[in-house]
Short mmCIF file of C-alpha atoms in Angstrom, two decimals:
data_model
loop_
_atom_site.label_atom_id
_atom_site.label_comp_id
_atom_site.label_asym_id
_atom_site.label_seq_id
_atom_site.Cartn_x
_atom_site.Cartn_y
_atom_site.Cartn_z
CA GLU A 18 50.87 43.50 65.51
CA ASP A 19 49.27 47.21 64.57
CA ALA A 20 50.77 48.58 67.57
CA GLU A 21 54.05 46.68 66.52
CA ARG A 22 54.06 48.23 62.99
CA ILE A 23 53.65 51.63 64.41
CA ASN A 24 56.17 51.25 66.78
CA SER A 25 58.90 50.26 64.17
CA ALA A 26 57.75 53.27 62.08
CA ASP A 27 58.54 55.30 64.82
CA VAL A 28 61.88 54.04 65.16
CA ALA A 29 62.57 54.79 61.45
CA VAL A 30 61.43 58.04 61.93
CA VAL A 31 63.46 58.56 64.97
CA GLN A 32 66.68 56.94 63.47
CA GLU A 33 66.05 59.32 60.33
CA ARG A 34 66.22 62.28 62.27
CA ARG A 35 69.13 61.23 64.52
CA ARG A 36 71.05 60.52 61.39
CA LEU A 37 70.08 64.26 59.49
CA LEU A 38 71.20 65.76 62.93
CA GLU A 39 74.57 64.06 62.63
CA GLU A 40 74.89 64.82 59.08
CA TRP A 41 74.18 68.88 59.74
CA TYR A 42 76.40 69.40 62.89
CA ALA A 43 79.20 66.93 60.91
CA TRP A 44 78.91 69.48 58.29
CA ARG A 45 78.77 72.65 60.42
CA ALA A 46 81.89 71.76 62.28
CA GLN A 47 83.88 70.80 58.78
CA VAL A 48 82.72 74.22 57.38
CA GLU A 49 83.44 76.36 60.76
CA GLU A 50 86.83 74.79 60.63
CA GLU A 51 87.46 75.76 56.85
CA LEU A 52 86.46 78.88 57.51
CA ALA A 53 88.72 79.85 60.38
CA GLU A 54 91.78 78.10 58.48
CA GLU A 55 90.70 80.51 55.59
CA ARG A 56 90.60 83.70 58.11
CA GLU A 57 93.88 82.62 59.65
CA VAL A 58 95.45 82.53 55.87
CA LEU A 59 94.21 85.91 55.26
CA GLY A 60 95.41 87.36 58.40
CA LEU A 61 91.99 88.21 59.57
CA PRO A 62 90.69 88.33 63.16
CA ALA A 63 88.23 85.85 64.22
CA ASP A 64 84.99 88.27 64.52
CA PRO A 65 85.48 91.14 61.85
CA VAL A 66 83.35 93.47 63.22
CA ALA A 67 84.88 93.58 66.75
CA ASP A 68 87.48 95.75 65.76
CA LEU A 69 84.97 98.09 64.33
CA LEU A 70 82.72 98.31 67.10
CA ASN A 71 85.50 98.95 69.57
CA ALA A 72 87.05 101.59 67.39
CA LYS A 73 83.29 103.38 67.09
CA THR A 74 83.29 102.96 71.11
CA ALA A 75 86.51 104.63 71.10
CA ALA A 76 85.71 107.26 68.84
CA ILE A 77 82.36 108.12 70.61
CA ALA A 78 84.36 108.39 74.62
CA PRO A 79 88.07 108.83 73.97
CA GLY A 80 89.72 108.11 76.77
CA GLN A 81 87.33 106.72 79.01
CA GLU A 82 89.21 103.95 79.83
CA GLU A 83 91.98 106.01 81.48
CA GLN A 84 89.70 107.96 83.52
CA ILE A 85 88.08 105.22 85.68
CA ILE A 86 89.32 105.59 88.91
CA GLU A 87 88.55 103.27 91.62
CA MET B 22 54.13 84.94 71.57
CA ARG B 23 52.63 88.98 72.10
CA PRO B 24 53.32 90.67 68.83
CA ILE B 25 53.96 94.52 68.80
CA LEU B 26 52.38 96.07 66.05
CA LEU B 27 54.35 98.78 64.10
CA SER B 28 51.80 100.87 62.46
CA GLY B 29 53.63 103.77 60.69
CA HIS B 30 53.37 102.82 57.26
CA GLU B 31 50.76 103.66 54.75
CA ARG B 32 51.41 101.24 52.28
CA ALA B 33 52.57 97.68 51.66
CA LEU B 34 55.85 97.24 53.40
CA THR B 35 59.08 95.83 51.18
CA GLN B 36 61.82 95.01 53.57
CA VAL B 37 62.38 95.06 57.21
CA LYS B 38 65.94 94.51 58.86
CA TYR B 39 67.27 94.32 62.14
CA ASN B 40 70.87 95.64 63.44
CA ARG B 41 73.52 93.60 64.07
CA ASP B 42 72.57 94.27 68.32
CA GLY B 43 68.76 93.34 67.42
CA ASP B 44 67.70 96.39 69.26
CA LEU B 45 66.90 98.54 66.15
CA ILE B 46 64.52 97.55 63.51
CA PHE B 47 64.53 99.43 59.96
CA SER B 48 61.31 99.07 57.71
CA VAL B 49 60.81 100.30 54.23
CA SER B 50 57.77 100.40 52.40
CA LYS B 51 55.92 101.62 48.85
CA ASP B 52 55.03 104.54 50.92
CA GLN B 53 58.63 106.58 50.10
CA GLN B 54 59.26 106.23 53.96
CA ILE B 55 62.00 105.00 56.11
CA CYS B 56 61.27 104.11 59.61
CA ALA B 57 63.46 103.21 62.48
CA TRP B 58 62.02 101.41 65.86
CA PHE B 59 63.37 100.09 68.97
CA ALA B 60 62.65 96.34 68.84
CA HIS B 61 61.67 95.82 72.45
CA ASN B 62 58.96 98.46 72.55
CA GLY B 63 58.03 99.62 68.96
CA GLU B 64 58.40 103.09 69.88
CA ARG B 65 59.48 104.93 66.51
CA LEU B 66 63.04 106.15 67.01
CA GLY B 67 62.76 108.50 63.41
CA THR B 68 61.83 108.33 59.68
CA TYR B 69 64.37 109.59 56.71
CA HIS B 70 63.18 111.71 54.04
CA GLY B 71 64.36 112.11 50.58
CA HIS B 72 63.38 109.36 48.53
CA VAL B 73 60.73 110.35 45.71
CA GLY B 74 59.48 106.69 44.73
CA ALA B 75 58.51 103.42 46.51
CA ILE B 76 61.67 102.11 48.45
CA TRP B 77 62.42 98.51 47.90
CA THR B 78 65.20 97.41 49.94
CA ILE B 79 67.24 99.01 53.17
CA ASP B 80 70.48 97.60 54.94
CA VAL B 81 72.21 98.52 57.82
CA ASP B 82 76.08 98.63 58.49
CA PRO B 83 77.32 96.16 61.17
CA THR B 84 78.26 99.26 63.40
CA SER B 85 74.82 100.62 63.46
CA THR B 86 75.87 103.99 61.85
CA ILE B 87 74.81 104.29 58.52
CA LEU B 88 71.65 103.16 56.46
CA ALA B 89 71.69 102.48 52.76
CA SER B 90 68.41 102.37 50.66
CA GLY B 91 67.35 101.69 47.68
CA SER B 92 64.24 102.73 45.45
CA ALA B 93 61.90 103.22 42.55
CA ASP B 94 63.36 106.63 42.73
CA ASN B 95 66.40 105.11 40.63
CA THR B 96 68.67 106.03 43.63
CA ILE B 97 70.93 104.29 46.45
CA ARG B 98 71.28 106.65 49.43
CA LEU B 99 73.13 106.62 52.76
CA TRP B 100 71.69 107.66 55.66
CA ASP B 101 72.94 109.02 59.15
CA ILE B 102 71.29 106.90 61.41
CA LYS B 103 71.48 109.18 64.70
CA THR B 104 70.53 112.42 62.87
CA GLY B 105 68.51 111.20 59.68
CA LYS B 106 70.64 113.03 57.23
CA ASN B 107 71.03 112.11 53.72
CA LEU B 108 74.89 111.70 53.47
CA LYS B 109 75.05 110.36 49.86
CA THR B 110 72.97 109.66 46.60
CA TRP B 111 73.85 107.46 43.76
CA GLU B 112 71.65 107.46 40.73
CA PHE B 113 70.98 104.82 38.15
CA PRO B 114 69.13 104.66 35.05
CA THR B 115 66.75 102.28 36.87
CA ALA B 116 65.10 101.10 40.21
CA VAL B 117 67.22 99.60 42.81
CA LYS B 118 65.77 96.33 44.20
CA ARG B 119 68.11 95.16 46.85
CA VAL B 120 70.99 96.85 48.59
CA GLU B 121 73.48 95.06 51.15
CA PHE B 122 76.83 96.01 53.27
CA ASN B 123 79.30 93.83 52.99
CA SER B 124 80.85 91.92 56.30
CA ASP B 125 82.78 94.80 57.78
CA GLY B 126 80.76 97.52 56.18
CA SER B 127 83.35 98.99 53.74
CA GLN B 128 81.46 97.97 50.31
CA LEU B 129 77.59 98.11 49.47
CA LEU B 130 76.08 96.22 46.64
CA GLY B 131 73.17 97.11 44.74
CA VAL B 132 70.45 95.39 42.38
CA THR B 133 69.46 97.50 39.69
CA GLU B 134 66.15 96.78 37.48
CA LYS B 135 66.10 95.52 34.14
CA ARG B 136 63.87 97.96 31.87
CA MET B 137 63.48 98.68 28.25
CA GLY B 138 67.03 99.75 26.82
CA HIS B 139 68.65 98.43 30.35
CA LEU B 140 70.01 95.24 31.50
CA GLY B 141 69.70 94.41 35.24
CA THR B 142 73.11 95.01 36.90
CA ILE B 143 74.77 94.17 40.32
CA VAL B 144 76.61 97.21 41.02
CA VAL B 145 79.50 97.45 44.10
CA LEU B 146 80.13 100.91 45.95
CA ASP B 147 82.93 101.52 48.25
CA VAL B 148 81.63 103.17 51.33
CA LYS B 149 83.11 104.80 54.31
CA ILE B 150 81.45 104.25 57.63
CA ASP B 151 81.93 107.60 58.81
CA VAL B 152 79.07 110.25 58.62
CA GLU B 153 81.76 112.96 58.12
CA ALA B 154 83.58 111.58 55.05
CA GLU B 155 83.07 112.51 51.57
CA GLN B 156 81.62 109.03 49.90
CA THR B 157 82.85 108.05 46.61
CA ASP B 158 80.89 108.51 43.23
CA GLU B 159 82.57 105.86 41.44
CA LYS B 160 81.33 102.23 41.21
CA ALA B 161 83.65 99.61 42.28
CA LEU B 162 82.52 97.10 40.26
CA THR B 163 79.59 96.28 37.87
CA ILE B 164 78.16 92.86 37.07
CA VAL B 165 75.64 92.85 34.13
CA CYS B 166 73.03 89.83 34.54
CA ASP B 167 72.48 89.38 30.60
CA GLU B 168 70.89 86.17 30.69
CA SER B 169 68.28 86.74 33.24
CA LYS B 170 68.11 89.77 35.71
CA ALA B 171 68.85 89.54 39.49
CA THR B 172 66.26 90.06 41.96
CA VAL B 173 68.25 89.95 45.13
CA ALA B 174 71.74 89.44 45.94
CA GLY B 175 74.34 89.62 48.91
CA TRP B 176 77.80 89.03 50.00
CA SER B 177 79.16 85.60 51.32
CA TYR B 178 81.55 84.70 54.04
CA LEU B 179 84.93 86.86 53.80
CA ASP B 180 83.33 88.79 50.73
CA LYS B 181 84.43 86.38 48.60
CA TYR B 182 81.53 85.48 46.65
CA ILE B 183 78.71 87.82 45.73
CA ILE B 184 75.58 85.58 45.19
CA ALA B 185 72.37 86.50 43.41
CA GLY B 186 69.05 85.23 42.72
CA HIS B 187 67.41 85.48 39.54
CA GLU B 188 63.92 86.07 38.03
CA ASP B 189 63.99 82.41 36.21
CA GLY B 190 64.62 80.83 39.32
CA SER B 191 68.61 80.17 39.26
CA VAL B 192 71.56 81.62 41.52
CA SER B 193 74.55 82.43 40.31
CA GLN B 194 78.20 82.57 41.82
CA TYR B 195 80.04 85.88 41.03
CA ASP B 196 84.00 86.36 42.68
CA GLY B 197 83.26 89.16 45.28
CA LYS B 198 86.54 90.83 43.95
CA SER B 199 86.65 90.69 40.33
CA GLY B 200 82.69 90.13 39.56
CA ASP B 201 83.47 87.49 37.16
CA LEU B 202 80.67 84.67 36.97
CA ASN B 203 82.06 81.61 38.84
CA PHE B 204 78.86 79.39 37.81
CA ASN B 205 74.80 79.54 37.98
CA ILE B 206 72.57 76.71 38.75
CA GLN B 207 68.64 76.30 38.35
CA ILE B 208 68.16 76.23 42.25
CA HIS B 209 63.92 76.86 41.75
CA GLU B 210 61.70 75.60 39.36
CA LEU B 211 62.19 77.50 36.00
CA ASP B 212 60.83 81.20 35.48
CA SER B 213 59.76 81.32 39.14
CA PRO B 214 61.36 84.38 40.84
CA ILE B 215 63.37 84.05 43.51
CA THR B 216 61.94 86.71 45.81
CA ASP B 217 64.45 86.86 48.78
CA LEU B 218 68.05 85.70 49.79
CA GLN B 219 69.26 85.92 53.63
CA TRP B 220 72.39 84.39 55.19
CA SER B 221 73.38 82.15 58.07
CA GLN B 222 75.26 84.09 60.68
CA ASP B 223 78.45 83.47 59.20
CA ARG B 224 77.33 83.80 55.95
CA THR B 225 78.49 80.03 54.68
CA TYR B 226 75.01 79.33 53.69
CA PHE B 227 71.75 80.94 53.05
CA ILE B 228 68.14 80.74 52.62
CA THR B 229 66.08 81.42 49.06
CA ALA B 230 62.49 82.06 48.83
CA SER B 231 60.61 81.52 45.47
CA LYS B 232 57.20 82.36 43.92
CA ASP B 233 57.49 78.06 43.15
CA LYS B 234 56.23 77.97 46.81
CA THR B 235 59.33 76.52 48.33
CA ALA B 236 62.40 78.01 50.04
CA LYS B 237 65.52 76.40 49.90
CA LEU B 238 69.02 76.06 52.18
CA ILE B 239 71.99 76.45 49.99
CA THR B 240 75.70 76.48 50.40
CA ALA B 241 77.52 79.46 49.33
CA LYS B 242 80.74 77.74 48.23
CA ASP B 243 79.50 75.04 46.12
CA LEU B 244 75.63 76.23 45.55
CA GLU B 245 74.75 72.86 46.79
CA ILE B 246 70.83 72.58 47.97
CA LEU B 247 71.24 71.31 51.56
CA LYS B 248 67.62 71.42 52.48
CA THR B 249 64.02 72.52 50.73
CA TYR B 250 60.88 73.41 52.89
CA PRO B 251 57.69 73.41 50.79
CA SER B 252 54.58 75.36 51.19
CA ASP B 253 51.53 75.79 49.58
CA THR B 254 51.77 79.37 48.80
CA PRO B 255 53.95 81.45 46.66
CA LEU B 256 57.02 82.90 48.97
CA ASN B 257 58.24 86.54 49.21
CA SER B 258 60.73 86.12 51.96
CA ALA B 259 62.66 83.56 54.18
CA VAL B 260 64.88 84.09 57.20
CA ILE B 261 67.34 81.59 58.87
CA THR B 262 66.56 82.20 63.00
CA PRO B 263 69.89 82.25 65.02
CA LYS B 264 70.15 80.29 68.05
CA LYS B 265 67.40 77.62 67.40
CA ASP B 266 67.56 75.46 64.33
CA PHE B 267 64.19 77.15 62.64
CA VAL B 268 63.81 78.88 59.12
CA ILE B 269 60.53 81.22 59.17
CA LEU B 270 58.77 81.39 55.57
CA GLY B 271 56.31 84.47 54.46
CA GLY B 272 54.15 84.74 51.72
CA GLY B 273 50.44 84.66 50.24
CA GLN B 274 48.28 85.19 47.29
CA ALA B 275 47.82 88.74 46.84
CA ALA B 276 43.93 89.50 46.77
CA MET B 277 43.98 90.10 43.00
CA ASP B 278 45.53 86.81 41.99
CA VAL B 279 42.97 84.89 44.22
CA THR B 280 40.55 83.36 41.75
CA THR B 281 39.52 80.02 43.82
CA THR B 282 37.87 79.64 46.91
CA SER B 283 40.52 77.28 48.09
CA ALA B 284 42.55 80.32 48.40
CA ARG B 285 39.63 82.12 50.61
CA GLN B 286 42.05 82.07 53.82
CA GLY B 287 44.63 83.95 51.57
CA LYS B 288 47.25 81.89 54.15
CA PHE B 289 48.84 85.21 55.33
CA GLU B 290 50.93 83.43 57.98
CA ALA B 291 54.55 83.19 59.03
CA ARG B 292 55.37 79.58 58.72
CA PHE B 293 57.98 78.09 61.13
CA TYR B 294 60.15 74.83 59.60
CA HIS B 295 62.47 73.03 61.37
CA LYS B 296 65.84 73.66 59.46
CA ILE B 297 67.62 70.28 59.50
CA PHE B 298 64.18 68.34 59.54
CA GLU B 299 62.25 70.09 57.00
CA ASP B 300 59.31 69.83 59.04
CA GLU B 301 56.64 72.34 59.50
CA VAL B 302 56.20 73.17 63.10
CA GLY B 303 54.05 76.15 63.57
CA ARG B 304 52.28 79.13 62.19
CA VAL B 305 52.01 82.35 63.31
CA ARG B 306 48.79 84.46 61.99
CA GLY B 307 48.01 88.47 62.09
CA HIS B 308 48.42 89.80 58.79
CA PHE B 309 45.67 90.93 56.76
CA GLY B 310 47.61 90.49 53.55
CA PRO B 311 50.62 88.79 52.13
CA LEU B 312 53.65 88.79 54.25
CA ASN B 313 56.49 90.41 51.92
CA THR B 314 59.44 90.33 54.18
CA VAL B 315 60.51 88.57 57.24
CA ALA B 316 63.11 89.16 59.42
CA ALA B 317 64.78 87.68 62.62
CA ASP B 318 66.49 89.42 65.47
CA PRO B 319 70.40 88.30 65.02
CA THR B 320 70.56 87.66 68.88
CA GLY B 321 67.63 85.13 68.50
CA LYS B 322 65.32 86.77 70.71
CA GLY B 323 62.61 87.38 68.24
CA TYR B 324 61.57 88.20 64.64
CA ALA B 325 59.32 90.66 62.46
CA SER B 326 57.32 90.56 59.46
CA GLY B 327 56.08 93.00 57.09
CA GLY B 328 52.88 92.63 55.11
CA GLU B 329 51.20 93.99 52.11
CA ASP B 330 48.75 95.37 54.92
CA GLY B 331 51.11 98.24 55.66
CA TYR B 332 51.94 96.70 58.83
CA VAL B 333 55.32 95.34 60.77
CA ARG B 334 54.48 92.87 63.54
CA VAL B 335 57.35 92.51 65.83
CA HIS B 336 57.19 88.97 67.77
CA GLN B 337 59.34 88.11 70.86
CA PHE B 338 60.04 84.45 71.53
CA ASP B 339 58.41 82.98 74.75
CA LYS B 340 59.94 80.23 76.90
CA GLY B 341 57.85 77.39 74.96
CA TYR B 342 59.77 78.62 71.71
CA PHE B 343 63.10 78.06 73.31
CA ASP B 344 62.10 74.90 75.39
CA PHE B 345 60.79 72.77 72.10
CA MET B 346 62.90 70.27 71.11
CA TYR B 347 62.82 67.35 69.25
CA GLU B 348 63.56 63.95 71.21
CA VAL B 349 66.64 63.63 68.99
CA GLU B 350 67.81 66.92 69.64
CA ARG B 351 67.13 66.73 73.24
CA GLU B 352 69.18 63.42 73.20
CA ARG B 353 72.08 65.40 71.36
CA GLN B 354 72.13 68.14 73.97
CA ASN B 355 72.20 65.44 76.84
CA LYS B 356 75.13 63.91 75.51
CA LEU B 357 77.01 67.10 74.67
CA ASN B 358 76.41 68.36 78.37
CA GLN B 359 77.88 64.97 79.64
CA GLN B 360 80.93 65.72 77.95
#
């Protein structure tokens, strides 16, 4: 009987965790979608820093890409 | 988890920051020093000289070109990371407790201290991420905190909001462009100062640490409390780990505040909690004093803590950390893999 009680408590804990996990990832999916939409409306790139980093690399080594000869 | 001990500071650490790539660590301390370190081996890359007071805060722009620091000498300074040159100094009437670059490094916010005759403020400065450029003297924006001074602040996703944590335990959302107060919510216990505010990677939510011994996960858009992490000691810092769903809390009672034998241990440990389930899952010992700051490697490989003891401890996560999963997480993972 004790074992059964412990067992059902475990099941309840696991079910609660499953619920929390689902709730979290559902919320994340919604937020990510909203953010992507807002970026699009504002005409912003998906990754704002990628362009900056490319610009920095280009400034450090200008024309390097053209120099690659295979 | 073998830590690397960074010993270059002579006094308490105040903030530790990784750059975006996670290969550099910047640390500031009450000893007026800014240090830069290689994250993988703890070798010191350099120091930045100029401040003449305790340094409270540091940040690095997203391209790892420029550093910003705020100090008890009432200045915010910009530094060329590579050469160590002091590029710009802005002066304020009081100490600067927090600085943070916005998402593209075009603006920097600074939190100034409240003092007799001066209210606490949040200032916004336009910055050019170019070591050759002339930086402007003018402030783009000044937000005056007339209710309770701000202790920490940061920029939300799209720089839409400036979020501030206050001395009275409340959190404010300001408009990122106009600086207008949208709303203020009592998040932590009344009059328990908020000691840290750090973002999720996409800056849609953040974590706060407070002297009320809890850390909380909050949405940027509505300031809704998503999760609460209770601990048994006043907290100085909290961070969300990328890649894995954990948060790391740092705190501890300073020796001078310890009056009872129950606090003998000091509790100088980094505490790991599961971000979603709110359970404490582990602790990491090592510091001899309270943890003043914790930072997570943005690539998810490790974390660093800075202590009142003057040390920075850098930890690279081992396989066990990455393998650790709750049964329900594994179940979800398996389901995703099957799809």
